[in-house]
Short mmCIF file of C-alpha atoms and ligand atoms in Angstrom, two decimals:
data_model
loop_
_atom_site.label_atom_id
_atom_site.label_comp_id
_atom_site.label_asym_id
_atom_site.label_seq_id
_atom_site.Cartn_x
_atom_site.Cartn_y
_atom_site.Cartn_z
CA MET A 1002 7.72 -10.66 -5.98
CA ALA A 1003 10.62 -12.78 -4.78
CA ILE A 1004 12.51 -14.77 -7.36
CA SER A 1005 13.36 -18.31 -6.28
CA GLY A 1006 16.90 -19.65 -6.42
CA ASP A 1007 15.93 -22.28 -8.99
CA TYR A 1008 14.55 -19.70 -11.32
CA ILE A 1009 17.82 -17.82 -11.22
CA LYS A 1010 19.84 -20.98 -11.70
CA ASN A 1011 17.84 -21.95 -14.76
CA TYR A 1012 17.94 -18.45 -16.03
CA ASN A 1013 21.70 -18.27 -15.69
CA LYS A 1014 22.11 -21.57 -17.46
CA PHE A 1015 20.02 -20.22 -20.27
CA LYS A 1016 22.03 -17.02 -20.46
CA GLU A 1017 25.30 -18.89 -20.34
CA LYS A 1018 24.19 -21.10 -23.16
CA LYS A 1019 23.33 -18.05 -25.19
CA ARG A 1020 26.70 -16.52 -24.46
CA ASN A 1021 28.56 -19.70 -25.30
CA ILE A 1022 26.92 -19.76 -28.67
CA LYS A 1023 27.93 -16.16 -29.23
CA ASN A 1024 31.49 -16.94 -28.20
CA MET A 1025 31.83 -20.09 -30.25
CA GLN A 1026 34.83 -18.67 -32.04
CA GLY A 1027 36.61 -17.97 -28.77
CA SER A 1028 38.55 -20.49 -26.74
CA ALA A 1029 37.10 -22.11 -23.63
CA ASP A 1030 38.48 -19.47 -21.27
CA LYS A 1031 36.56 -16.83 -23.17
CA VAL A 1032 33.24 -18.10 -21.86
CA GLN A 1033 31.78 -15.17 -19.99
CA THR A 1034 30.52 -15.24 -16.45
CA MET A 1035 27.46 -13.12 -16.65
CA ILE A 1036 27.06 -12.44 -12.97
CA TRP A 1037 30.18 -12.05 -10.88
CA ASN A 1038 28.71 -13.08 -7.55
CA PRO A 1039 25.22 -14.60 -7.91
CA ARG A 1040 25.14 -15.43 -4.19
CA PHE A 1041 24.78 -11.73 -3.38
CA GLU A 1042 23.63 -10.23 -6.66
CA CYS A 1043 20.69 -12.61 -7.01
CA MET A 1044 19.81 -12.93 -3.34
CA ASP A 1045 16.23 -13.27 -2.23
CA ARG A 1046 15.27 -9.76 -1.10
CA GLU A 1047 14.03 -10.85 2.32
CA GLU A 1048 17.31 -12.63 2.93
CA LEU A 1049 19.14 -9.56 1.70
CA ARG A 1050 17.27 -7.29 4.12
CA ALA A 1051 18.17 -9.58 7.00
CA LEU A 1052 21.82 -9.44 5.99
CA GLN A 1053 21.65 -5.64 5.66
CA LEU A 1054 20.11 -5.34 9.09
CA ALA A 1055 22.81 -7.47 10.74
CA ARG A 1056 25.57 -5.52 8.99
CA LEU A 1057 23.96 -2.18 9.73
CA LYS A 1058 23.84 -3.01 13.45
CA GLU A 1059 27.53 -3.87 13.40
CA THR A 1060 28.33 -0.70 11.49
CA LEU A 1061 26.42 1.58 13.89
CA GLU A 1062 28.05 -0.14 16.84
CA ARG A 1063 31.48 0.22 15.27
CA ALA A 1064 30.98 3.90 14.46
CA TYR A 1065 29.55 4.72 17.88
CA SER A 1066 32.15 2.87 19.92
CA ARG A 1067 35.23 3.81 17.91
CA VAL A 1068 34.66 7.22 16.32
CA PRO A 1069 34.12 10.13 18.73
CA PHE A 1070 32.47 12.15 15.96
CA TYR A 1071 29.67 9.58 15.61
CA ARG A 1072 29.33 9.10 19.35
CA ASN A 1073 28.78 12.85 19.78
CA LEU A 1074 26.45 13.01 16.79
CA PHE A 1075 24.29 10.12 18.01
CA ASP A 1076 24.29 11.39 21.60
CA ALA A 1077 23.19 14.84 20.47
CA ARG A 1078 20.29 13.18 18.65
CA GLY A 1079 19.54 10.94 21.62
CA VAL A 1080 19.97 7.69 19.68
CA LYS A 1081 22.05 4.61 20.36
CA PRO A 1082 22.96 1.73 18.03
CA ALA A 1083 20.62 -0.48 20.08
CA ASP A 1084 17.69 1.66 18.89
CA LEU A 1085 17.94 -0.02 15.51
CA GLU A 1086 15.53 -2.96 15.45
CA LYS A 1087 14.50 -2.94 11.81
CA LEU A 1088 16.08 -1.44 8.68
CA GLU A 1089 13.66 1.49 8.62
CA ASP A 1090 14.96 2.55 12.03
CA ILE A 1091 17.98 3.98 10.21
CA ARG A 1092 15.77 7.05 9.81
CA LYS A 1093 16.17 7.80 13.51
CA PHE A 1094 19.88 8.36 12.98
CA PRO A 1095 21.40 11.68 11.95
CA PHE A 1096 22.79 12.46 8.51
CA THR A 1097 26.44 13.15 7.81
CA VAL A 1098 27.49 15.70 5.21
CA LYS A 1099 30.63 16.56 3.31
CA ASP A 1100 31.63 19.23 5.80
CA ASN A 1101 31.70 16.64 8.61
CA LEU A 1102 34.29 14.72 6.61
CA ARG A 1103 36.29 17.86 5.93
CA GLU A 1104 36.19 18.99 9.56
CA ASN A 1105 37.68 15.68 10.68
CA TYR A 1106 40.72 16.00 8.42
CA PRO A 1107 42.85 13.98 8.22
CA TYR A 1108 42.24 10.92 10.43
CA GLY A 1109 39.31 11.90 12.64
CA LEU A 1110 36.76 9.50 11.15
CA PHE A 1111 38.82 6.33 11.16
CA ALA A 1112 37.53 3.43 13.24
CA VAL A 1113 40.85 1.56 13.19
CA PRO A 1114 44.37 2.50 14.26
CA LEU A 1115 46.63 3.78 11.49
CA LYS A 1116 48.58 0.53 11.60
CA GLN A 1117 45.60 -1.31 10.12
CA LEU A 1118 45.21 1.05 7.19
CA VAL A 1119 46.81 -0.13 3.97
CA ARG A 1120 45.70 2.69 1.65
CA LEU A 1121 44.68 6.33 1.79
CA HIS A 1122 42.88 8.32 -0.87
CA ALA A 1123 41.70 11.92 -0.86
CA SER A 1124 39.33 14.14 -2.78
CA SER A 1125 40.68 16.69 -5.19
CA GLY A 1126 39.12 19.46 -3.14
CA THR A 1127 39.68 22.69 -5.00
CA THR A 1128 39.54 24.78 -1.85
CA GLY A 1129 40.79 24.06 1.64
CA LYS A 1130 41.58 20.65 3.03
CA PRO A 1131 40.64 17.56 1.05
CA ILE A 1132 38.45 14.73 2.29
CA VAL A 1133 40.58 11.78 3.34
CA VAL A 1134 39.41 8.19 3.15
CA GLY A 1135 41.20 5.08 4.38
CA TYR A 1136 40.98 1.35 3.71
CA THR A 1137 41.94 -1.75 5.63
CA ARG A 1138 43.06 -4.82 3.70
CA GLN A 1139 39.52 -6.20 3.93
CA ASP A 1140 38.10 -2.87 2.69
CA LEU A 1141 40.33 -3.10 -0.38
CA GLU A 1142 39.14 -6.64 -0.98
CA ASN A 1143 35.52 -5.56 -0.74
CA TRP A 1144 36.27 -2.67 -3.07
CA ALA A 1145 37.81 -4.95 -5.70
CA GLU A 1146 34.80 -7.28 -5.28
CA CYS A 1147 32.31 -4.45 -5.88
CA VAL A 1148 34.23 -3.23 -8.92
CA ALA A 1149 34.52 -6.80 -10.26
CA ARG A 1150 30.72 -6.85 -10.16
CA ILE A 1151 30.27 -3.57 -12.04
CA VAL A 1152 32.80 -4.41 -14.74
CA THR A 1153 31.09 -7.79 -15.19
CA LEU A 1154 27.76 -5.97 -15.29
CA ALA A 1155 29.13 -3.88 -18.15
CA GLY A 1156 30.20 -7.04 -19.98
CA VAL A 1157 33.94 -6.96 -19.33
CA THR A 1158 35.59 -10.37 -18.94
CA GLY A 1159 39.01 -11.87 -18.44
CA SER A 1160 39.56 -11.67 -22.20
CA ASP A 1161 39.40 -7.88 -22.33
CA VAL A 1162 42.22 -5.37 -22.55
CA ALA A 1163 41.07 -2.49 -20.35
CA GLN A 1164 42.56 0.97 -20.69
CA VAL A 1165 42.14 3.17 -17.63
CA THR A 1166 42.19 6.87 -18.57
CA PHE A 1167 41.35 8.15 -15.09
CA GLY A 1168 44.24 9.88 -13.37
CA TYR A 1169 46.11 7.59 -10.98
CA GLY A 1170 46.77 9.24 -7.67
CA LEU A 1171 44.79 10.27 -4.64
CA PHE A 1172 41.54 10.20 -6.64
CA THR A 1173 39.72 6.88 -6.17
CA GLY A 1174 38.60 6.36 -9.79
CA ALA A 1175 41.68 4.83 -11.35
CA PHE A 1176 42.84 2.56 -8.53
CA GLY A 1177 39.27 1.49 -7.83
CA LEU A 1178 38.64 0.31 -11.38
CA HIS A 1179 42.16 -1.06 -11.68
CA TYR A 1180 41.90 -3.72 -8.97
CA GLY A 1181 38.37 -4.78 -9.89
CA LEU A 1182 39.41 -5.22 -13.52
CA GLU A 1183 42.41 -7.29 -12.44
CA LYS A 1184 40.13 -9.36 -10.23
CA VAL A 1185 38.03 -10.44 -13.22
CA GLY A 1186 41.25 -11.20 -15.06
CA ALA A 1187 41.17 -8.39 -17.62
CA THR A 1188 44.51 -7.13 -18.91
CA VAL A 1189 44.74 -3.68 -17.37
CA VAL A 1190 46.54 -0.84 -19.14
CA PRO A 1191 47.04 1.88 -16.50
CA VAL A 1192 47.70 4.76 -18.90
CA SER A 1193 46.28 7.35 -16.49
CA SER A 1194 44.89 10.63 -17.81
CA GLY A 1195 46.20 12.99 -20.45
CA ASN A 1196 48.43 12.63 -23.51
CA SER A 1197 45.49 11.84 -25.74
CA GLU A 1198 47.44 10.96 -28.88
CA ARG A 1199 49.44 8.42 -26.96
CA GLN A 1200 46.21 6.99 -25.56
CA ILE A 1201 44.99 6.41 -29.11
CA MET A 1202 48.30 4.89 -30.21
CA LEU A 1203 48.27 2.43 -27.30
CA MET A 1204 44.63 1.65 -27.87
CA LYS A 1205 45.43 0.69 -31.42
CA ASP A 1206 48.66 -1.19 -30.71
CA PHE A 1207 47.52 -2.99 -27.56
CA GLY A 1208 44.11 -3.84 -28.97
CA THR A 1209 42.18 -2.15 -26.17
CA THR A 1210 38.64 -3.52 -25.95
CA ALA A 1211 37.39 -1.76 -22.80
CA LEU A 1212 37.70 1.97 -22.21
CA ILE A 1213 37.46 3.45 -18.71
CA GLY A 1214 37.20 7.16 -17.91
CA THR A 1215 34.95 10.18 -17.74
CA PRO A 1216 32.40 10.35 -20.56
CA SER A 1217 33.52 13.84 -21.62
CA TYR A 1218 37.17 12.84 -21.89
CA CYS A 1219 36.42 9.64 -23.80
CA LEU A 1220 34.29 11.62 -26.24
CA HIS A 1221 37.23 13.95 -26.66
CA LEU A 1222 39.48 10.95 -27.32
CA ALA A 1223 37.22 9.98 -30.23
CA GLU A 1224 37.83 13.43 -31.75
CA VAL A 1225 41.56 13.07 -31.24
CA ALA A 1226 41.52 9.71 -32.99
CA ALA A 1227 39.66 11.23 -35.93
CA GLU A 1228 42.21 14.04 -36.13
CA MET A 1229 44.95 11.43 -36.26
CA GLY A 1230 43.19 9.89 -39.24
CA ILE A 1231 41.96 6.92 -37.21
CA ASP A 1232 38.29 6.01 -37.21
CA PRO A 1233 37.57 5.33 -33.53
CA ALA A 1234 34.72 2.99 -34.47
CA ALA A 1235 37.21 0.84 -36.38
CA LEU A 1236 39.33 0.30 -33.22
CA PRO A 1237 38.58 -2.87 -31.22
CA VAL A 1238 37.08 -0.94 -28.27
CA ARG A 1239 33.72 -2.63 -27.63
CA VAL A 1240 32.68 -1.54 -24.14
CA GLY A 1241 33.07 1.58 -22.04
CA LEU A 1242 32.69 2.14 -18.30
CA PHE A 1243 32.04 5.77 -17.64
CA GLY A 1244 31.62 7.57 -14.38
CA SER A 1245 32.66 10.40 -12.13
CA GLU A 1246 30.40 12.98 -13.78
CA ALA A 1247 26.71 13.13 -14.65
CA TRP A 1248 25.97 12.44 -18.32
CA SER A 1249 22.87 12.13 -20.42
CA GLU A 1250 21.38 9.39 -22.59
CA LYS A 1251 22.20 11.49 -25.62
CA MET A 1252 25.82 11.57 -24.61
CA ARG A 1253 25.68 7.79 -24.34
CA GLN A 1254 24.49 7.62 -27.92
CA GLU A 1255 27.29 9.91 -29.03
CA LEU A 1256 29.87 7.73 -27.29
CA GLU A 1257 28.40 4.52 -28.64
CA GLN A 1258 28.28 5.86 -32.13
CA ALA A 1259 31.74 7.39 -32.09
CA TRP A 1260 33.46 4.30 -30.70
CA GLY A 1261 31.12 1.60 -31.92
CA MET A 1262 30.83 0.43 -28.32
CA THR A 1263 28.40 -0.26 -25.53
CA ALA A 1264 28.70 2.66 -23.12
CA THR A 1265 27.74 1.95 -19.51
CA ASP A 1266 27.35 4.14 -16.48
CA ASN A 1267 28.53 3.39 -12.98
CA TYR A 1268 28.26 5.24 -9.73
CA GLY A 1269 30.31 5.75 -6.65
CA LEU A 1270 31.95 8.44 -4.60
CA SER A 1271 35.17 8.58 -2.66
CA GLU A 1272 33.42 9.32 0.61
CA ILE A 1273 31.79 5.88 0.67
CA MET A 1274 34.35 3.85 -1.30
CA GLY A 1275 35.09 5.16 -4.81
CA PRO A 1276 33.67 3.47 -7.92
CA GLY A 1277 31.93 0.15 -7.20
CA PRO A 1278 28.67 0.77 -5.32
CA SER A 1279 26.57 0.46 -8.48
CA GLY A 1280 26.76 -0.05 -12.22
CA GLU A 1281 24.62 -0.76 -15.26
CA CYS A 1282 24.01 -4.19 -16.70
CA GLU A 1283 23.53 -4.92 -20.40
CA TYR A 1284 19.93 -3.70 -20.19
CA LYS A 1285 21.08 -0.19 -19.26
CA ASN A 1286 17.98 0.36 -17.22
CA GLY A 1287 19.36 1.64 -13.95
CA MET A 1288 22.49 0.77 -11.99
CA HIS A 1289 22.50 -2.34 -9.81
CA ILE A 1290 23.52 -1.52 -6.25
CA ALA A 1291 25.84 -3.72 -4.17
CA GLU A 1292 23.22 -3.80 -1.43
CA ASP A 1293 25.13 -6.26 0.71
CA HIS A 1294 27.80 -3.54 1.10
CA PHE A 1295 25.67 -0.38 1.05
CA LEU A 1296 22.29 0.78 2.26
CA PHE A 1297 20.81 3.32 -0.14
CA GLU A 1298 17.96 5.65 0.81
CA VAL A 1299 16.31 8.52 -1.05
CA VAL A 1300 15.25 11.61 0.87
CA ASP A 1301 13.62 14.92 0.07
CA PRO A 1302 16.63 17.22 -0.46
CA GLU A 1303 14.88 20.13 1.26
CA THR A 1304 13.37 18.46 4.31
CA GLY A 1305 15.44 15.28 4.65
CA GLU A 1306 12.19 13.26 4.87
CA PRO A 1307 12.51 9.69 3.54
CA LEU A 1308 10.93 9.04 0.13
CA ASP A 1309 9.54 5.79 -1.25
CA TYR A 1310 10.86 3.64 -4.04
CA GLY A 1311 10.09 5.36 -7.33
CA GLN A 1312 10.21 8.88 -5.92
CA GLU A 1313 12.95 11.22 -7.03
CA GLY A 1314 15.19 12.73 -4.39
CA GLU A 1315 18.66 12.87 -2.90
CA LEU A 1316 20.60 9.64 -2.42
CA VAL A 1317 21.72 8.93 1.12
CA VAL A 1318 24.23 6.12 1.63
CA THR A 1319 25.30 4.10 4.66
CA THR A 1320 28.23 1.72 4.35
CA LEU A 1321 27.58 -1.79 5.66
CA THR A 1322 31.02 -3.40 5.52
CA LYS A 1323 33.56 -0.58 5.70
CA GLU A 1324 36.03 -1.27 8.52
CA ALA A 1325 38.35 1.72 8.35
CA MET A 1326 35.77 4.40 7.74
CA PRO A 1327 32.14 3.55 8.27
CA VAL A 1328 29.90 6.31 6.95
CA ILE A 1329 26.40 6.74 8.31
CA ARG A 1330 23.60 8.28 6.22
CA TYR A 1331 25.86 10.28 3.97
CA ARG A 1332 24.09 13.00 1.99
CA THR A 1333 25.49 12.50 -1.52
CA ARG A 1334 23.75 15.56 -3.06
CA ASP A 1335 23.06 13.31 -6.07
CA ILE A 1336 19.51 13.17 -7.44
CA SER A 1337 18.17 9.75 -8.37
CA VAL A 1338 15.35 7.23 -7.91
CA LEU A 1339 15.50 3.67 -6.51
CA ASN A 1340 13.81 0.69 -8.14
CA PRO A 1341 13.72 -2.66 -6.28
CA MET A 1342 12.06 -4.67 -9.09
CA PRO A 1343 14.03 -7.66 -10.42
CA CYS A 1344 15.89 -6.98 -13.65
CA ASP A 1345 15.85 -8.97 -16.88
CA CYS A 1346 19.52 -9.77 -16.32
CA GLY A 1347 18.56 -12.01 -13.39
CA ARG A 1348 19.94 -9.86 -10.61
CA THR A 1349 17.64 -9.01 -7.73
CA THR A 1350 19.55 -6.02 -6.39
CA ALA A 1351 17.76 -2.67 -6.48
CA ARG A 1352 18.71 -0.28 -9.22
CA MET A 1353 19.28 3.45 -9.06
CA ARG A 1354 18.41 5.61 -12.02
CA LYS A 1355 21.24 7.45 -13.73
CA VAL A 1356 22.04 10.49 -11.63
CA THR A 1357 20.28 13.45 -13.23
CA GLY A 1358 21.93 16.18 -11.23
CA ARG A 1359 23.36 17.24 -7.94
CA THR A 1360 21.53 19.29 -5.40
CA ASP A 1361 24.56 21.56 -5.18
CA ASP A 1362 24.84 21.87 -8.98
CA MET A 1363 21.31 23.12 -9.10
CA LEU A 1364 21.32 26.65 -10.38
CA ILE A 1365 18.70 29.09 -9.26
CA ILE A 1366 18.17 31.52 -12.11
CA SER A 1367 15.80 34.32 -11.14
CA GLY A 1368 14.03 31.96 -8.77
CA VAL A 1369 13.76 29.06 -11.22
CA ASN A 1370 15.56 25.77 -10.44
CA VAL A 1371 17.75 24.67 -13.32
CA PHE A 1372 19.81 21.49 -13.46
CA PRO A 1373 22.75 21.58 -15.86
CA SER A 1374 21.77 18.04 -16.88
CA GLN A 1375 18.50 19.43 -18.29
CA ILE A 1376 20.47 21.80 -20.47
CA GLU A 1377 22.72 18.98 -21.58
CA SER A 1378 19.83 16.81 -22.67
CA VAL A 1379 18.38 19.66 -24.72
CA LEU A 1380 21.71 20.29 -26.42
CA MET A 1381 22.24 16.62 -27.13
CA SER A 1382 18.83 16.36 -28.77
CA ILE A 1383 19.62 18.94 -31.43
CA GLU A 1384 21.42 17.96 -34.55
CA GLY A 1385 24.15 20.26 -35.77
CA ILE A 1386 25.77 21.03 -32.45
CA ALA A 1387 28.58 19.17 -30.76
CA PRO A 1388 28.36 17.68 -27.26
CA HIS A 1389 30.75 20.28 -25.91
CA TYR A 1390 29.17 23.14 -24.06
CA GLN A 1391 29.56 25.54 -21.20
CA ILE A 1392 27.00 27.33 -19.08
CA ILE A 1393 27.73 30.86 -17.95
CA VAL A 1394 25.63 32.42 -15.24
CA GLY A 1395 25.86 36.06 -14.29
CA LYS A 1396 24.02 39.13 -13.20
CA ARG A 1397 23.06 42.18 -15.16
CA GLY A 1398 21.74 44.78 -12.77
CA HIS A 1399 19.52 42.83 -10.41
CA LEU A 1400 18.63 40.16 -12.93
CA ASP A 1401 20.24 36.78 -13.37
CA TYR A 1402 21.07 35.65 -16.84
CA ILE A 1403 22.18 32.34 -18.21
CA GLU A 1404 24.19 31.92 -21.36
CA VAL A 1405 24.68 28.56 -23.00
CA GLN A 1406 27.73 28.30 -25.18
CA VAL A 1407 27.83 25.33 -27.46
CA GLU A 1408 30.08 24.22 -30.28
CA ILE A 1409 28.72 23.68 -33.77
CA ALA A 1410 29.38 20.21 -35.13
CA GLN A 1411 32.22 20.29 -37.63
CA ASP A 1412 30.31 18.51 -40.37
CA LYS A 1413 27.23 20.70 -40.01
CA PHE A 1414 29.07 23.98 -40.40
CA THR A 1415 27.83 25.54 -43.61
CA GLY A 1416 29.30 28.97 -43.12
CA GLN A 1417 25.89 30.53 -43.84
CA PHE A 1418 24.77 33.15 -41.32
CA ARG A 1419 21.19 32.25 -42.03
CA ASP A 1420 21.77 28.63 -40.96
CA LEU A 1421 23.56 29.70 -37.80
CA GLU A 1422 20.75 32.04 -36.88
CA ALA A 1423 18.17 29.32 -37.38
CA LEU A 1424 20.18 26.88 -35.30
CA GLU A 1425 20.63 29.39 -32.50
CA GLU A 1426 16.92 30.12 -32.46
CA LYS A 1427 16.13 26.42 -32.33
CA VAL A 1428 18.39 25.89 -29.31
CA ARG A 1429 16.87 28.90 -27.58
CA ARG A 1430 13.31 27.69 -28.13
CA ARG A 1431 14.03 24.16 -26.95
CA LEU A 1432 15.77 25.46 -23.84
CA PHE A 1433 12.80 27.66 -23.07
CA SER A 1434 10.36 24.78 -23.43
CA VAL A 1435 12.33 22.68 -20.94
CA LEU A 1436 13.57 25.29 -18.47
CA SER A 1437 10.82 27.92 -18.72
CA ILE A 1438 13.45 30.64 -18.75
CA ASN A 1439 15.03 32.56 -21.56
CA ALA A 1440 18.63 31.55 -22.01
CA ARG A 1441 21.05 33.34 -24.26
CA VAL A 1442 22.65 31.03 -26.77
CA ARG A 1443 26.06 31.48 -28.27
CA LEU A 1444 27.29 29.15 -30.96
CA LEU A 1445 31.00 28.53 -30.97
CA GLU A 1446 33.39 27.28 -33.58
CA PRO A 1447 34.20 23.58 -33.40
CA LYS A 1448 36.85 22.75 -30.79
CA SER A 1449 36.93 26.19 -29.22
CA LEU A 1450 36.05 25.10 -25.69
CA GLU A 1451 38.87 23.81 -23.57
CA ARG A 1452 38.94 20.01 -23.27
CA SER A 1453 39.44 18.56 -19.83
CA THR A 1454 41.18 15.27 -19.10
CA GLY A 1455 39.07 14.82 -15.98
CA LYS A 1456 35.68 16.19 -15.12
CA ALA A 1457 34.57 18.77 -17.66
CA ARG A 1458 34.07 22.25 -16.28
CA ARG A 1459 30.56 22.95 -17.48
CA ILE A 1460 29.36 25.77 -15.28
CA ILE A 1461 30.83 29.16 -14.66
CA ASP A 1462 28.84 31.14 -12.16
CA ASN A 1463 30.00 34.74 -12.19
CA ARG A 1464 27.38 36.00 -9.77
CA PRO A 1465 28.67 37.60 -6.61
CA LYS A 1466 28.68 35.12 -3.71
CA ASN A 1467 26.34 35.61 -0.78
CA GLY A 1468 23.67 36.82 -3.03
CA LEU A 1469 22.79 40.32 -3.93
ZN1 LIG B 1012 20.16 -5.90 -14.73
#
C-alpha cells in the first residue's frame, strides 16, 4: 500500500506536536526534527523505484565505462549497462566480493582521477593488503546526509552532546558518524577509542547525551564507570548508536539498563560507504535503508539466487550515488531480511532486520551450522552470567568441539560450587536446545576476558586450516 504525501504531512505534524509538548521545557531550538529528509525518507515507493532505476543505470554506465575491472566482469558475463530495463534486471549482473576489492589495491576500482578524491579510508585488514575506499566531495556530502538520517532516526538532535568512541583513522566508523552528527548540529566530542576512565570523566564533565561506538565497548564503559564509583545510569547519556559488530536484543537490554538509554543499531560497511546506509528509528523494528543511495537485495548465500522480501539470506548491496567508487552487487556476507512495509514512524523506506550473523562467521561444528549470534542470544537470556563471552573451537582426534567461555555476573557470584554447577548445566542445556550440539561450558570469574576497545574477539578457531 502506498502512503500519500498528505498522510505523511499530517502524520508529521501530529508527531511534531507530540514532540513539542515533550520538549516544552526546552528552548525553541530544541524542537526536534523527527525525519531528517522526508522528501526521500517518506517517498512514494513507486517514485522511489523510478529514482533507483535511473540512478542504477547511471551507476552501471559509470562503472562499465570508467573501471576496467567492471568492464571485464560485465563482458565476461555477456552483459552491458543497456541490458538494464527494470530494477529486477540487476540480477543479470555479476556479483562482486571482498577479494575483488583486495585484488584491485590500492586505486584499481576508482571511477575518478585521484585529483577528484578528497578522502581515503581503508579496512583494518588483519592479513595482507587492506581494502581501500575513496570519496569525492559529493560522496562525502552524501555520506554526511545518510548519517544525518540515521542519527535523527535514533533520536539525536542539534541539542545533543555526542561522544564518538570509535577509533579515528582509516576505519570509516568514527569519521562517518562525526560528519553526520555535525550536520544535524550535535556537539561532537571526538574522543576516539581507548582510555576508558577518561571517556567516563569527559562524559560526566561535558554532559554527554549520545554515545557512539561498538556495543561491546560501550557495555565495557558502563563497567568502568561503576568501578570508578559512578552509576552510568545517572549520567546524562540518553541515546546510543551502536554498530560495527553484530549484537543481540539481549545485549540491547543490557546496554539500555546499564546506561538508562535508548540503544539503537545501525548498519554499514566500508566497502559501500561506512556507517549510514541504514539505522533504526524509535520503534526499533528494523533499520531504515537509504534506498535513494543504495539498492539492497537478499540472495541465497549458497546459490546466489535472489530471495523475496521476508526471506532470510545474504545482503547484496549496489551503490546508487557513489562517484569515486561505485560498487555493483557487493556480497556483504551479512545475514538479514528485508521488509518494505511502511513503518509507524512515517518513513516509507524498506527496513532490514538486525544482522543475525555473517556467512563467513558461520561455524561448522561436526557438520552442524552454528552462528555465534545464536550462542550470544542464549547466553544473554540466562541470568547470572555477564555479557562477556568467548567461543573456542577445536579438534580432538577427528571430532570438532566447541567450548563456550562466559563470565559469571559479579553480583550473582555466591562462591558455592553447587550454584556454579547448576548454572553451568543450565547454560549447556539451553545451548543444546538451540544449537542441537553439545557444547562445553566454562564459567569464568568476572572480568577475566580481555576487553576490546573495538570489535570484540569472540571466536577462536583452533582447528587446522584446510580441513582435516
Ligand atoms: Zn521507522
